[in-house]
XYZ file of C-alpha atoms in Angstrom:
427
model
C 89.194 97.889 66.218
C 89.732 94.365 67.508
C 86.914 92.159 68.766
C 87.118 90.067 71.908
C 86.081 86.466 72.341
C 82.828 86.760 74.258
C 81.524 83.700 76.088
C 77.783 83.243 75.678
C 77.452 83.186 79.456
C 79.473 86.360 80.061
C 78.153 89.875 80.519
C 79.509 93.355 79.991
C 79.533 95.561 83.069
C 79.001 99.230 82.212
C 79.760 101.738 84.962
C 78.593 105.335 84.895
C 80.247 108.386 86.353
C 79.054 109.625 89.717
C 82.039 110.853 91.720
C 81.733 110.201 95.433
C 78.932 107.681 94.882
C 81.415 105.244 93.355
C 81.340 102.706 96.195
C 77.861 101.775 94.960
C 79.442 100.239 91.853
C 81.785 98.123 93.971
C 78.838 96.790 95.980
C 76.974 95.988 92.760
C 80.022 94.160 91.406
C 80.229 91.985 94.522
C 76.545 91.116 94.217
C 76.960 90.111 90.571
C 79.868 87.891 91.597
C 77.797 86.280 94.361
C 74.999 85.727 91.834
C 77.427 83.777 89.680
C 77.766 86.127 86.715
C 80.866 85.901 84.542
C 82.048 89.392 83.649
C 83.755 89.475 80.265
C 84.320 93.213 79.950
C 84.100 96.384 82.016
C 83.563 99.806 80.444
C 83.358 102.990 82.480
C 83.154 106.736 82.475
C 84.774 108.937 85.135
C 84.641 107.126 88.492
C 83.301 104.174 86.511
C 86.636 104.079 84.678
C 88.447 104.019 88.030
C 86.245 101.273 89.456
C 86.367 99.404 86.169
C 90.135 99.050 86.369
C 89.816 97.713 89.924
C 87.170 95.201 88.821
C 89.346 93.985 85.959
C 91.968 93.158 88.595
C 89.402 91.131 90.563
C 90.486 92.537 93.922
C 87.228 93.307 95.715
C 88.748 93.784 99.171
C 91.317 96.238 97.850
C 88.674 98.301 96.049
C 86.303 98.135 99.000
C 88.915 99.222 101.522
C 90.001 102.096 99.293
C 86.435 103.428 99.209
C 85.811 102.837 102.903
C 88.850 104.936 103.772
C 88.698 107.644 101.116
C 88.681 111.287 102.219
C 88.913 114.632 100.444
C 92.670 114.640 101.082
C 93.037 111.362 99.161
C 91.441 112.875 96.066
C 92.310 116.569 95.958
C 94.396 119.367 97.426
C 91.979 121.920 98.821
C 91.847 124.507 101.568
C 89.690 123.967 104.681
C 87.332 126.596 103.291
C 86.896 124.776 99.978
C 86.235 121.531 101.856
C 83.449 123.257 103.781
C 82.008 124.457 100.491
C 82.123 120.978 98.947
C 80.499 119.481 102.033
C 77.611 121.906 101.645
C 78.537 123.976 104.690
C 78.490 127.322 102.891
C 76.686 128.964 105.825
C 79.873 128.479 107.874
C 81.888 130.558 105.396
C 82.185 134.336 105.613
C 82.004 136.494 102.493
C 85.684 137.388 102.727
C 86.613 133.711 103.083
C 84.392 132.820 100.117
C 86.107 135.479 98.024
C 89.485 133.970 98.880
C 88.283 130.452 98.034
C 86.992 131.525 94.626
C 90.119 133.548 93.830
C 92.264 130.518 94.657
C 90.020 128.232 92.603
C 90.064 130.363 89.460
C 93.709 131.288 89.916
C 94.728 127.615 89.803
C 92.311 126.769 87.021
C 90.323 124.395 89.196
C 90.904 121.876 91.968
C 94.271 120.112 92.066
C 93.734 116.311 91.967
C 97.376 115.245 92.181
C 96.562 112.994 95.199
C 94.079 111.062 93.030
C 96.719 110.567 90.349
C 99.146 109.192 92.945
C 96.410 106.927 94.311
C 95.618 105.513 90.869
C 99.253 104.731 90.130
C 99.591 103.019 93.493
C 96.450 100.883 93.406
C 96.055 100.093 89.701
C 99.073 98.227 88.269
C 98.868 98.823 84.526
C 100.482 95.554 83.445
C 97.930 93.558 85.451
C 95.038 95.410 83.802
C 96.485 94.771 80.347
C 97.035 91.073 80.996
C 93.634 90.468 82.591
C 91.229 88.093 80.845
C 88.524 90.739 81.415
C 88.343 93.402 78.717
C 88.545 97.064 79.731
C 87.673 100.415 78.231
C 86.877 103.996 79.189
C 85.151 107.086 77.850
C 86.968 110.437 77.756
C 86.381 113.733 75.992
C 89.063 115.726 74.197
C 88.557 119.460 74.573
C 91.370 120.087 72.131
C 89.588 118.188 69.364
C 86.077 118.742 70.749
C 85.196 115.086 70.329
C 84.568 112.014 72.506
C 87.116 109.231 72.752
C 86.114 105.627 73.385
C 89.373 104.025 74.426
C 89.748 100.283 74.788
C 92.782 99.002 76.652
C 94.794 98.475 73.435
C 94.123 102.099 72.412
C 95.802 103.500 75.523
C 99.576 104.048 75.144
C 101.766 101.867 77.330
C 102.549 103.455 80.676
C 99.712 105.986 80.461
C 96.706 104.081 81.812
C 96.474 106.175 85.004
C 96.662 109.370 82.934
C 93.767 108.360 80.708
C 91.686 107.144 83.636
C 92.222 110.536 85.235
C 91.282 112.178 81.930
C 88.010 110.244 81.944
C 87.402 111.331 85.542
C 88.335 114.979 84.973
C 85.314 116.579 86.616
C 84.691 120.129 85.279
C 85.702 121.646 88.633
C 89.133 119.962 88.448
C 92.189 121.401 86.729
C 92.184 120.232 83.108
C 94.012 116.981 82.426
C 96.637 117.388 79.723
C 98.137 114.423 77.890
C 100.787 115.088 75.234
C 99.492 118.608 74.725
C 95.860 117.507 74.483
C 93.324 118.741 77.060
C 90.641 116.423 78.417
C 87.477 116.781 80.445
C 85.242 114.231 82.162
C 83.879 111.722 79.647
C 80.479 112.155 81.237
C 79.955 115.420 79.362
C 79.368 113.256 76.277
C 78.336 109.817 77.517
C 78.062 108.964 81.179
C 77.035 105.394 80.356
C 79.390 103.959 77.696
C 77.030 101.172 76.655
C 78.139 101.501 73.044
C 81.523 100.060 74.007
C 79.903 96.810 75.132
C 78.038 96.569 71.838
C 81.201 97.201 69.819
C 82.915 94.346 71.653
C 80.139 91.959 70.660
C 78.383 91.456 73.980
C 74.726 90.416 73.954
C 74.071 91.030 77.646
C 75.050 94.028 79.739
C 74.509 95.274 83.271
C 74.550 99.052 83.634
C 75.258 100.499 87.077
C 73.955 104.034 86.782
C 74.872 106.355 89.658
C 74.907 109.622 87.742
C 72.917 111.497 85.150
C 72.208 110.323 81.634
C 73.116 112.485 78.667
C 71.196 112.738 75.408
C 73.891 110.542 73.881
C 73.210 107.843 76.497
C 69.504 107.874 75.662
C 70.170 107.666 71.922
C 72.673 104.846 72.455
C 70.153 102.882 74.490
C 67.557 103.254 71.742
C 69.994 102.207 69.014
C 71.263 99.157 70.943
C 67.867 98.065 72.257
C 67.473 95.207 69.774
C 71.086 94.042 70.047
C 71.669 94.130 73.789
C 69.812 92.658 76.731
C 70.401 95.398 79.320
C 69.672 95.418 83.055
C 69.899 98.816 84.766
C 70.773 99.125 88.441
C 70.283 102.498 90.128
C 70.406 103.732 93.745
C 67.077 103.923 95.540
C 68.439 106.610 97.819
C 71.307 109.105 97.595
C 73.538 109.872 100.574
C 76.031 112.332 99.151
C 76.883 114.304 96.051
C 79.425 114.004 93.264
C 82.210 115.493 95.378
C 81.339 113.898 98.713
C 84.299 111.753 99.698
C 83.459 110.414 103.127
C 83.979 106.872 104.514
C 80.504 106.694 106.072
C 78.837 107.797 102.843
C 80.892 105.223 100.928
C 79.846 102.501 103.385
C 76.180 103.254 102.745
C 76.610 103.292 98.992
C 78.523 100.015 98.976
C 75.786 98.253 100.949
C 73.066 99.812 98.815
C 74.793 98.762 95.598
C 74.854 95.169 96.802
C 71.232 95.186 97.947
C 69.877 96.956 94.855
C 71.617 94.456 92.590
C 70.168 91.545 94.532
C 66.760 93.198 94.211
C 67.234 93.692 90.463
C 67.659 89.923 90.092
C 64.742 88.940 92.316
C 66.663 87.757 95.368
C 65.267 90.639 97.422
C 61.896 92.356 97.161
C 60.267 95.567 98.320
C 59.983 99.233 97.433
C 61.708 100.787 100.441
C 63.214 97.836 102.309
C 64.909 94.664 101.129
C 62.874 91.574 101.942
C 64.111 88.031 101.425
C 61.461 85.536 100.267
C 58.269 87.552 100.875
C 55.253 85.519 101.939
C 51.913 86.256 103.568
C 52.866 85.654 107.174
C 49.828 87.646 108.344
C 47.564 85.091 106.734
C 49.585 82.240 108.229
C 49.252 83.674 111.735
C 45.556 84.489 111.285
C 44.843 80.850 110.374
C 46.297 79.715 113.718
C 43.894 81.846 115.801
C 40.816 80.441 117.488
C 37.422 81.624 116.221
C 37.127 84.016 119.174
C 40.607 85.408 118.539
C 39.839 85.877 114.833
C 36.777 87.919 115.812
C 38.884 90.133 118.103
C 41.467 90.615 115.347
C 38.716 91.552 112.887
C 37.165 93.982 115.368
C 40.503 95.820 115.575
C 40.215 96.506 111.849
C 36.506 97.247 112.018
C 35.631 94.155 109.990
C 32.598 91.960 110.649
C 33.433 88.339 109.902
C 31.020 85.885 108.319
C 29.722 83.607 111.066
C 30.963 80.005 110.905
C 32.987 80.720 107.754
C 36.370 78.946 107.478
C 39.386 80.962 108.619
C 40.819 80.955 105.094
C 37.629 82.481 103.676
C 37.498 85.105 106.428
C 41.082 86.148 105.788
C 41.027 86.092 101.985
C 37.618 87.703 101.419
C 37.168 89.924 104.472
C 40.463 90.724 106.226
C 42.772 91.028 103.204
C 40.601 93.547 101.289
C 40.528 95.738 104.410
C 44.303 95.566 104.781
C 44.696 96.458 101.129
C 42.377 99.448 101.522
C 44.043 100.721 104.708
C 47.483 100.803 103.075
C 46.249 101.945 99.645
C 47.955 98.891 98.198
C 47.649 98.259 94.460
C 49.029 94.732 94.731
C 46.815 91.696 94.167
C 48.822 88.796 95.588
C 48.491 88.328 99.336
C 52.288 88.077 99.788
C 52.737 91.441 98.025
C 49.991 93.055 100.118
C 51.604 91.696 103.276
C 54.994 93.102 102.269
C 53.415 96.464 101.468
C 51.887 96.583 104.974
C 55.140 95.589 106.665
C 57.149 98.135 104.658
C 54.658 100.911 105.386
C 54.958 100.453 109.139
C 58.704 99.796 109.025
C 59.137 103.134 107.258
C 56.916 104.919 109.783
C 58.906 103.425 112.661
C 62.155 104.352 110.866
C 63.693 100.894 110.596
C 67.290 100.629 109.420
C 67.078 100.462 105.641
C 70.416 99.146 104.422
C 70.055 95.513 105.439
C 67.991 92.493 104.381
C 64.943 91.325 106.338
C 62.611 88.377 106.315
C 58.884 89.140 106.656
C 59.037 87.684 110.182
C 61.890 90.018 111.151
C 59.913 93.018 109.946
C 56.819 91.916 111.857
C 58.802 91.231 115.022
C 60.418 94.663 114.790
C 57.031 96.338 114.364
C 55.639 94.437 117.363
C 58.590 95.558 119.502
C 58.152 99.185 118.461
C 54.454 98.924 119.286
C 55.236 97.395 122.675
C 57.793 100.098 123.509
C 55.600 103.014 122.469
C 58.484 104.394 120.359
C 59.121 107.606 122.276
C 55.609 108.962 121.948
C 55.189 108.099 118.267
C 52.260 105.836 119.146
C 50.411 108.909 120.422
C 51.107 111.059 117.350
C 48.220 112.318 115.249
C 49.638 110.774 112.061
C 49.873 107.391 113.745
C 46.343 107.620 115.130
C 44.864 108.503 111.750
C 46.845 106.291 109.378
C 48.491 103.404 111.186
C 46.843 102.600 114.523
C 44.419 99.965 113.225
C 47.010 98.161 111.140
C 49.707 98.263 113.834
C 47.288 97.008 116.491
C 46.151 94.193 114.192
C 49.739 93.133 113.470
C 50.620 93.274 117.147
C 47.630 91.069 118.015
C 48.669 88.483 115.414
C 52.238 88.488 116.734
C 51.138 88.066 120.350
C 48.386 85.478 119.864
C 49.222 83.651 116.641
C 51.312 80.491 116.621
C 54.727 81.735 115.521
C 55.972 78.221 114.957
C 54.405 78.429 111.493
C 56.925 81.162 110.613
C 60.035 79.409 109.356
C 63.318 80.992 108.295
C 63.315 80.956 104.468
C 65.761 78.493 102.889
C 69.091 80.120 102.106
C 68.498 83.218 104.232
C 71.107 82.427 106.882
C 73.778 81.977 104.208
C 72.693 85.145 102.428
C 72.762 87.143 105.663
C 76.216 85.807 106.503
C 77.553 86.948 103.122
C 75.937 90.350 103.534
C 77.270 90.869 107.049
C 80.773 89.999 105.844
C 80.593 92.470 102.988
C 82.473 95.201 104.858
C 84.980 92.999 106.642
C 85.517 89.695 104.817
C 88.979 89.019 103.451
């Protein structure tokens, strides 16, 4: 096996299988590029092998547009009934129709993925992959030999790259992929995260984008490479569709989430549920701008008695902040983290859009607007009254009466937001 010249600054990108969730990996790739990482090799299983070939080519827009337009018809030949079944609409299928679907499925030996083969040959020029300065490899599994196959680009016969990519992505429900009399099944049955390939190529740093399930082999590989590889794992916070969900809207969500989760993994964004740029304690900043009478009113909203004549900073740090922490059951210690926890808690209750970045000020402004509007009766709900009324009223008071001029747009946020907003459309 040959070794590749690995720059000390370069990383290996390892992409797991995950079917219809694959757009997540493309979003993660774009984020890594924006963060300035040099990718020296890409190694994938199943859809990771497909995306890996696209990444080696360096054509983000082409890969993005393919995912944003993909449908069931682009991947497989199936009946309307089978599509309903794959979309989870089994209740719309009669028993007789289900019988016909299953007879067709078993009669053909699985789902015909000829459209996917045609798509791969159209969008992935083999010569360009072979001549790329970025190394490439995939994981497949030979059913004929009952053994896994780690195939680097030089191991794949000339003119057969698309065939071996399809072999790696041969989901068990698909018709078996046959190459020169040898039957293959999805490489994910053995190793869904081909981290070992990065180690064999001599990389010291790897980023794993994990959108599927880990096998025992993946766990053992991680343990055995722990001392040799510095590995960062990136995983979806939320799932929007399954392995066989091929839908443009689902792909859009995954692509955005992949970008945001990667930025969060490297500390550009923060938060558990939302993605916050440069978190800071804006509640404390606004509280400090209130008059002594206004601070007393704000404290009364929370049921806190302030120390008379104490400085505003003391009142906030020692009396207001502990109450806020208690009300939101926050385990954080830093005031900026407690503030973010409060903002996220209310943003989640008010059902803010999740797949976008926010500044703390944007979250607070959104909460104040929801409070002002009454949010279609939510303000009068029992859950709100019990859990959130005090906190929401306190935040609203700060927003209305505090001096908002102290809330500045964090440095770099406008540029970051511009890049994010162009993610789906930029050429």
